[in-house]
Coordinates of C-alpha atoms in Angstrom, one line a residue:
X1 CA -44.8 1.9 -16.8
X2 CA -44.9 2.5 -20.4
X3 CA -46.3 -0.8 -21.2
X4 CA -49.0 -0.6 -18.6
X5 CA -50.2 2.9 -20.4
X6 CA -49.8 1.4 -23.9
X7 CA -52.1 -1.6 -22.3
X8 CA -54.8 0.6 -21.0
X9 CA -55.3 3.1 -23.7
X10 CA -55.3 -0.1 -26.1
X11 CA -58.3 -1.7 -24.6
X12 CA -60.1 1.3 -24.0
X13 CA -59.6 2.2 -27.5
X14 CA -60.3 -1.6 -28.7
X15 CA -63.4 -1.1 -26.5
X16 CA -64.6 2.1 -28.4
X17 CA -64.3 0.9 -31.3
X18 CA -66.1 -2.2 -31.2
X19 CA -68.6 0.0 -29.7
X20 CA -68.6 2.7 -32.4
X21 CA -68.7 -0.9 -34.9
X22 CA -71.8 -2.1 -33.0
X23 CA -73.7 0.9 -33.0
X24 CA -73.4 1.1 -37.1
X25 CA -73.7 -2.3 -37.7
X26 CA -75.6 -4.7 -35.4
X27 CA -75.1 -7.9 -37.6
X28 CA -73.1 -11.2 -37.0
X29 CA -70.9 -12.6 -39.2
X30 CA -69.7 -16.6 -39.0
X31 CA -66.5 -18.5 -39.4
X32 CA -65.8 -21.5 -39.7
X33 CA -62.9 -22.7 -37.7
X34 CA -61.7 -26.4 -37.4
X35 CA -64.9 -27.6 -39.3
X36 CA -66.5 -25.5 -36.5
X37 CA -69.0 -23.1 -37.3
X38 CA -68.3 -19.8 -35.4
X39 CA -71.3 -17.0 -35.1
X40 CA -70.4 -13.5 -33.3
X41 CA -71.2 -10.4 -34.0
X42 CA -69.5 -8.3 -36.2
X43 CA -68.6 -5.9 -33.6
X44 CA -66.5 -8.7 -31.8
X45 CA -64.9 -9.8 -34.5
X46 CA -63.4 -6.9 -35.0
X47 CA -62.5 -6.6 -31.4
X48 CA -61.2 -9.7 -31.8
X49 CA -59.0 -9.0 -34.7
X50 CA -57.7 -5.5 -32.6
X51 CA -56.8 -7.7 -29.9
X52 CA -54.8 -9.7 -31.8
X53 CA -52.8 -6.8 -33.2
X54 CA -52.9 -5.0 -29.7
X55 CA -50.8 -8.5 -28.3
X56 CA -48.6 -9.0 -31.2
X57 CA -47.5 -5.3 -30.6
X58 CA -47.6 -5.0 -27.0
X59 CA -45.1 -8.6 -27.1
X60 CA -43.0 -7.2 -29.7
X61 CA -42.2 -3.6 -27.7
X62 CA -41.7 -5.8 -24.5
X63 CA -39.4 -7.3 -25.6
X64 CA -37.4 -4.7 -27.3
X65 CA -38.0 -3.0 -23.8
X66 CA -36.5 -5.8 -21.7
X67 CA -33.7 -5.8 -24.2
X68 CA -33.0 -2.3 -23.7
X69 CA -33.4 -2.4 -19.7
X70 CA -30.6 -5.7 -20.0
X71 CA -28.6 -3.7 -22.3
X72 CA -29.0 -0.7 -19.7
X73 CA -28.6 -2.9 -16.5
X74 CA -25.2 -4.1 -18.3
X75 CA -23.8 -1.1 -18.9
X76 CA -24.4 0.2 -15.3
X77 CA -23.0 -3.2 -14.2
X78 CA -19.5 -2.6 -16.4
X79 CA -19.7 1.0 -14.8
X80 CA -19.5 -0.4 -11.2
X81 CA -16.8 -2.7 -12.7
X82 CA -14.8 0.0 -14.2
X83 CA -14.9 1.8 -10.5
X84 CA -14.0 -1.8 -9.3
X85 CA -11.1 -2.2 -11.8
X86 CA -9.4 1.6 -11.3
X87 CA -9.6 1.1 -7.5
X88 CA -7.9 -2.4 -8.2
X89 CA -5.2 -1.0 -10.2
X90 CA -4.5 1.7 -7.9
X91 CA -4.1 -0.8 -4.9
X92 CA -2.2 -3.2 -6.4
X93 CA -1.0 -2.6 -9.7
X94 CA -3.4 -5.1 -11.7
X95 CA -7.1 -6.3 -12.5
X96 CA -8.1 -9.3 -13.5
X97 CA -11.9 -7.9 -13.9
X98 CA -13.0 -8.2 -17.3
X99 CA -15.8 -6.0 -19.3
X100 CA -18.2 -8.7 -21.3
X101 CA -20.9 -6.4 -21.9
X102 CA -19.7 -3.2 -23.4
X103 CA -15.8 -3.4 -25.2
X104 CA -15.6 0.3 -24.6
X105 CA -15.0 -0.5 -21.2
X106 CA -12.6 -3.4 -21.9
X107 CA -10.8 -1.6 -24.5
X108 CA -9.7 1.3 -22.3
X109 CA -9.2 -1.2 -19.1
X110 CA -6.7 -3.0 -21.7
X111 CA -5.0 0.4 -22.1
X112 CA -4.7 1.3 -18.8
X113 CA -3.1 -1.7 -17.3
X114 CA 0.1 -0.7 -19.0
X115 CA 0.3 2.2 -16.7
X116 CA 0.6 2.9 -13.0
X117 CA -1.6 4.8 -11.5
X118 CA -1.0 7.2 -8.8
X119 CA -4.1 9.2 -7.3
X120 CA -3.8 13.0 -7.3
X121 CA -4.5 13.5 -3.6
X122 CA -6.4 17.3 -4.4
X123 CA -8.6 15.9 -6.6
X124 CA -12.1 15.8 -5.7
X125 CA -14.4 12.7 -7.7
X126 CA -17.9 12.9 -7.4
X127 CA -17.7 9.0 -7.6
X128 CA -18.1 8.1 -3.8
X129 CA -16.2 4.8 -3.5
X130 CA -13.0 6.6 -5.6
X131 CA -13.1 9.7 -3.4
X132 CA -13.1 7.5 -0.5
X133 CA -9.9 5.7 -2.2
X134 CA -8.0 8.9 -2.6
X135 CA -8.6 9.8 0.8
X136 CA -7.8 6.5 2.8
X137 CA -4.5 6.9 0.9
X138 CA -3.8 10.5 1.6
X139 CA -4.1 9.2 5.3
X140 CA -2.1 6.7 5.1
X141 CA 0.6 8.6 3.1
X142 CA 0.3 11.5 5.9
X143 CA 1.4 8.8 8.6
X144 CA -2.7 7.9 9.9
X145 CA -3.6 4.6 10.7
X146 CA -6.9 3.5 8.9
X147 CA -9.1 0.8 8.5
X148 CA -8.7 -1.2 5.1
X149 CA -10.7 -4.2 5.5
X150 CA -13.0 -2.9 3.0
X151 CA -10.3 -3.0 0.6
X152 CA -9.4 -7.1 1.5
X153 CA -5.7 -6.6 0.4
X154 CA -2.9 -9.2 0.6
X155 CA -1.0 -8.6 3.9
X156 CA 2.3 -7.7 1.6
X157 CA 0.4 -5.3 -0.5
X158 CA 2.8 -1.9 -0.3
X159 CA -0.3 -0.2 1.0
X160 CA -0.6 -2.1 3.6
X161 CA 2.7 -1.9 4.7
X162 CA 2.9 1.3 4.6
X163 CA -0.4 1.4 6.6
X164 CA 1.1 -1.7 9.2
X165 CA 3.8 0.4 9.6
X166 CA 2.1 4.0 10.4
X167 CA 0.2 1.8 13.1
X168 CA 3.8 0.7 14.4
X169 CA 5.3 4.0 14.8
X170 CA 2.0 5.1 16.6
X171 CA 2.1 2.6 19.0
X172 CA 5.2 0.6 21.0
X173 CA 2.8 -2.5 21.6
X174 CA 2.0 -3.0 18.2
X175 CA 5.8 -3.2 17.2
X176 CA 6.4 -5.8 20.1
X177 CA 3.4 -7.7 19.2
X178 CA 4.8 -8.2 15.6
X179 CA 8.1 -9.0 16.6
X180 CA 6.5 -11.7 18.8
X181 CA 4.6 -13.3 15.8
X182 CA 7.7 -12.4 13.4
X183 CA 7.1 -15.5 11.2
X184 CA 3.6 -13.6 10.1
X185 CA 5.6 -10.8 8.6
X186 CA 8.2 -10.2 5.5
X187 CA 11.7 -8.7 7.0
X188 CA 10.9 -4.9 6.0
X189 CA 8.1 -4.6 8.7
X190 CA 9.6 -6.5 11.0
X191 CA 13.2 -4.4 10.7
X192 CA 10.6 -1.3 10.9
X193 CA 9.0 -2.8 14.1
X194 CA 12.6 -3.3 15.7
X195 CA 13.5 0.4 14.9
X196 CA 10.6 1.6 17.0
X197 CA 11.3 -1.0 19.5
X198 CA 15.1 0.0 19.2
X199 CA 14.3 3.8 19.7
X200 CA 11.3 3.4 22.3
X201 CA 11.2 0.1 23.7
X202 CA 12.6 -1.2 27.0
X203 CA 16.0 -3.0 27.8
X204 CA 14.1 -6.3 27.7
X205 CA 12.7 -5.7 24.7
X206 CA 15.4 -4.1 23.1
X207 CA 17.7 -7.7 23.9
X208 CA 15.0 -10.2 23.3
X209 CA 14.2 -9.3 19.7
X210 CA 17.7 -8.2 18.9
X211 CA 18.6 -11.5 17.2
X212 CA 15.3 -12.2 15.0
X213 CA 15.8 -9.5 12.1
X214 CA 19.0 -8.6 10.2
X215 CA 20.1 -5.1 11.8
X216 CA 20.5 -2.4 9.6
X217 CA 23.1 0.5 10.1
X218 CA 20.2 2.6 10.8
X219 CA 18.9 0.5 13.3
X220 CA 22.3 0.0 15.0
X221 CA 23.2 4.1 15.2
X222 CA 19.7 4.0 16.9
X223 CA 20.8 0.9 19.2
X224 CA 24.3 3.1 19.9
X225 CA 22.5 6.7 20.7
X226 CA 20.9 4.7 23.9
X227 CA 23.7 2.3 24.7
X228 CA 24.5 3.2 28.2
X229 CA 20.6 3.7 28.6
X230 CA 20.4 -0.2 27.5
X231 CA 23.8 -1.3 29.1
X232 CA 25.4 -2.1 26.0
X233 CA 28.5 -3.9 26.9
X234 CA 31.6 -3.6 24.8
X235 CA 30.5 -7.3 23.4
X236 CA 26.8 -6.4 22.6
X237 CA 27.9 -3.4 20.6
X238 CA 30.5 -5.8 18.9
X239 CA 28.4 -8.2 18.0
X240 CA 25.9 -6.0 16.3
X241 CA 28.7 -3.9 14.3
X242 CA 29.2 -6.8 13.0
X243 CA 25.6 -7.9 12.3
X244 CA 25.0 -4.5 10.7
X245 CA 28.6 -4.9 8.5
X246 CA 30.6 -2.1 9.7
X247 CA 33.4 -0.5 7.9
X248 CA 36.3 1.9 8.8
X249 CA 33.8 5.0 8.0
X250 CA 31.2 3.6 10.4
X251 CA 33.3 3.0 13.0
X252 CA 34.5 6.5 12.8
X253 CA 31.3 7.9 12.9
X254 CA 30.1 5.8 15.2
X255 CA 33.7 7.1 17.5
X256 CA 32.7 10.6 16.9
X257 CA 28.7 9.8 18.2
X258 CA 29.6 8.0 21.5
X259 CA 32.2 10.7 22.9
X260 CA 29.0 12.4 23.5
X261 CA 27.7 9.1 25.6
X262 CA 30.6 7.6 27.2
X263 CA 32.9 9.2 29.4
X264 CA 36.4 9.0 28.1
X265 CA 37.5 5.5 29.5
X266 CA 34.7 3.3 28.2
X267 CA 35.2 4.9 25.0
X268 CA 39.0 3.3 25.2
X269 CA 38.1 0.2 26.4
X270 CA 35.1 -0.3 24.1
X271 CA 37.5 0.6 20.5
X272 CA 40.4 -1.0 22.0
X273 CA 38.3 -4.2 22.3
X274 CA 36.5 -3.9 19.2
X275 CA 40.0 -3.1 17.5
X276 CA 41.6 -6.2 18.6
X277 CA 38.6 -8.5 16.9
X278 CA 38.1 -6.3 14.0
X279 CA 41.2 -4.6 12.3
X280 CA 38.2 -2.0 10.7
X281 CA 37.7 -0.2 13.6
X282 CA 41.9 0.2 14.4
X283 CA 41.3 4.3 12.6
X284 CA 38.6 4.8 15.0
X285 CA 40.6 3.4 18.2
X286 CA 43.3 5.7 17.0
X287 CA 40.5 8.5 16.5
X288 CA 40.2 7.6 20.4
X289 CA 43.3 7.7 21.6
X290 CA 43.9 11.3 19.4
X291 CA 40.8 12.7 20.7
X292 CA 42.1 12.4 24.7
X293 CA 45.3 13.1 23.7
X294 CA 46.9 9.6 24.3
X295 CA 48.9 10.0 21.3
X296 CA 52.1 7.9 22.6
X297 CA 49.7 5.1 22.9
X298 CA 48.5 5.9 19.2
X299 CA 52.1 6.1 17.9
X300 CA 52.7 2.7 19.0
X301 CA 49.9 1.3 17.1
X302 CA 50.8 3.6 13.7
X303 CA 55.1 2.3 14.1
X304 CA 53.6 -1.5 13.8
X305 CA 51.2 -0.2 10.8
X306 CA 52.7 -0.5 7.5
X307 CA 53.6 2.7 6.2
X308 CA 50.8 3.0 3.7
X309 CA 48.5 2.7 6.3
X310 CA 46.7 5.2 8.2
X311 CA 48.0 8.4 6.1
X312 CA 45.9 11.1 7.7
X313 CA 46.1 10.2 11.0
X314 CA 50.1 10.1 10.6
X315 CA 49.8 13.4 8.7
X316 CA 48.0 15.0 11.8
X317 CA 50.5 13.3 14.0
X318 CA 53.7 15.3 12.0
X319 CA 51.6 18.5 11.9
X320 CA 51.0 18.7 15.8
X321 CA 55.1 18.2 16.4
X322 CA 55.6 20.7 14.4
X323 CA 52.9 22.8 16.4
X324 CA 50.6 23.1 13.5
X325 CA 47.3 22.3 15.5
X326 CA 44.1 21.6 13.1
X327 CA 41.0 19.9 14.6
X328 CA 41.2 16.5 14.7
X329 CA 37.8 15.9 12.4
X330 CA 39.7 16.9 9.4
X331 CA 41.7 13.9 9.6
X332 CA 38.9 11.4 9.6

């Protein structure tokens, strides 16, 4: 616009001149140019000679004009790539965008890539596509399920998980649906998709999936808070103590979580059996036995025991013949 004024005012100006020039002086003047005799008058000349002046100038402020517009659009360009590369690093914990145009940028980028950066979530930026970061993860750390398409993340980016697996606790189907296409997902969502399953799902559901992830100890306390719900059999719960790895202490706790579930002759059967194929879960049968007072059936196991073995349950044992009567739980 600038140039366009500059333009204008020139030739008017060149224009009164050669006026003013004409008025004073009406005579011609001649140059000879390539052996070619040129006659104007005076007054053009000089016009001539201003326009020559008014186009070297006009090019030369053009030019430093466009320079400053690139030199502008550049650094607007580096800004949008600065936004780019924070909301980069944020969401996955690198940037390969690089600054060409202004080493400002690039300088502090190169700084900032040896930290990680966490959003304060109270924090209000009057940058739109950053306050829009900080509050799609707010969502997603308050448990929401949002859309981050915009974002185009890698399916294991920890955002996404975390995201994958708000959207799984909000909805059954969705946990089915990626323990059905289990080869599309790393073993952390799909463990968190069998917990929902686990806690929520049906029998069917429950049984058909068991086998496709590692179980957890979380996952089978979960599994043993429902087992008469999901007919557990003294085999099925077996089997997954020992996919979950089981020791003495969880057996224990998992004696002391059933009598709650199972009246008192499954609970027998079920530690009696477990007992017999792992020698781990022999305290927790004898927790049994103690807890409905089938104690000659317990001494029998402790007098085959070796006599280092089983110390506090022996130890209760002595203190209730000599009527000293403590709660069982203190000897577990």
């Amino acid at each position: 616009m600038r140039l366009k004024r500059y333009a204008f005012f020139s030739i008017v100006l060149i224009i009164l001149i050669s006026f003013y020039v004409f008025t004073f002086e009406g005579g011609s003047y001649t140059i000879e140019l390539f052996s070619i005799p040129v006659n104007l008058p005076i007054a053009i000349w000089v016009a001539i000679a201003l326009l020559f002046i008014f186009v070297s100038s006009f090019f030369h402020m053009a030019f430093y004009s466009f320079k400053y517009y690139w030199k502008e659009k550049s650094v607007e360009k580096d800004k949008k790539n600065f936004v780019n590369f924070i909301k980069e690093l944020v969401l996955n914990g690198k940037s390969d965008i690089s600054f060409k145009c202004n080493d400002s940028f690039g300088y502090v980028a190169n700084i900032l890539k040896s930290f990680n950066l966490t959003p304060k979530f109270d924090y209000k930026s009057d940058i739109e596509e950053i306050e829009k970061l900080v509050i799609d993860l707010k969502s997603i750390k308050n448990g929401e399920n949002i859309d981050l398409k915009c974002y185009k993340l890698d399916k294991n980016n920890c955002h996404n998980i975390e995201n994958l697996k708000n959207q799984i606790s909000q909805n059954l189907q969705k946990a089915v649906e990626i323990l059905r296409k289990s080869g599309d997902y790393g073993e952390d969502v799909l463990q968190f998709a069998y917990k929902k399953v686990a806690q929520d799902g049906v029998e069917k559901d429950v049984r058909n999936y068991l086998n496709s992830i590692n179980i957890t100890k979380e996952i089978f306390y979960i599994l043993m808070n429902r087992a008469k719900e999901l007919h557990l059999t003294n085999s099925d719960i077996y089997e997954t103590s020992n996919k979950a790895g089981c020791s003495t202490d969880d057996f224990i706790q998992l004696a002391v979580k059933l009598k709650s579930i199972l009246n008192p002759n499954e609970m027998i059967a079920l530690f009696e059996y477990i007992s017999n194929k792992n020698e781990d879960a022999i305290e927790a049968y004898l927790y049994t036995l103690l807890n409905f007072e089938m104690i000659d059936k317990a001494k029998e196991i402790l007098d085959a025991s070796l006599k280092s073995d089983y110390l506090k349950i022996k130890a209760y044992l002595e203190l209730k013949e000599q009527n000293k009567h403590y709660p069982l739980e203190l000897f577990i």
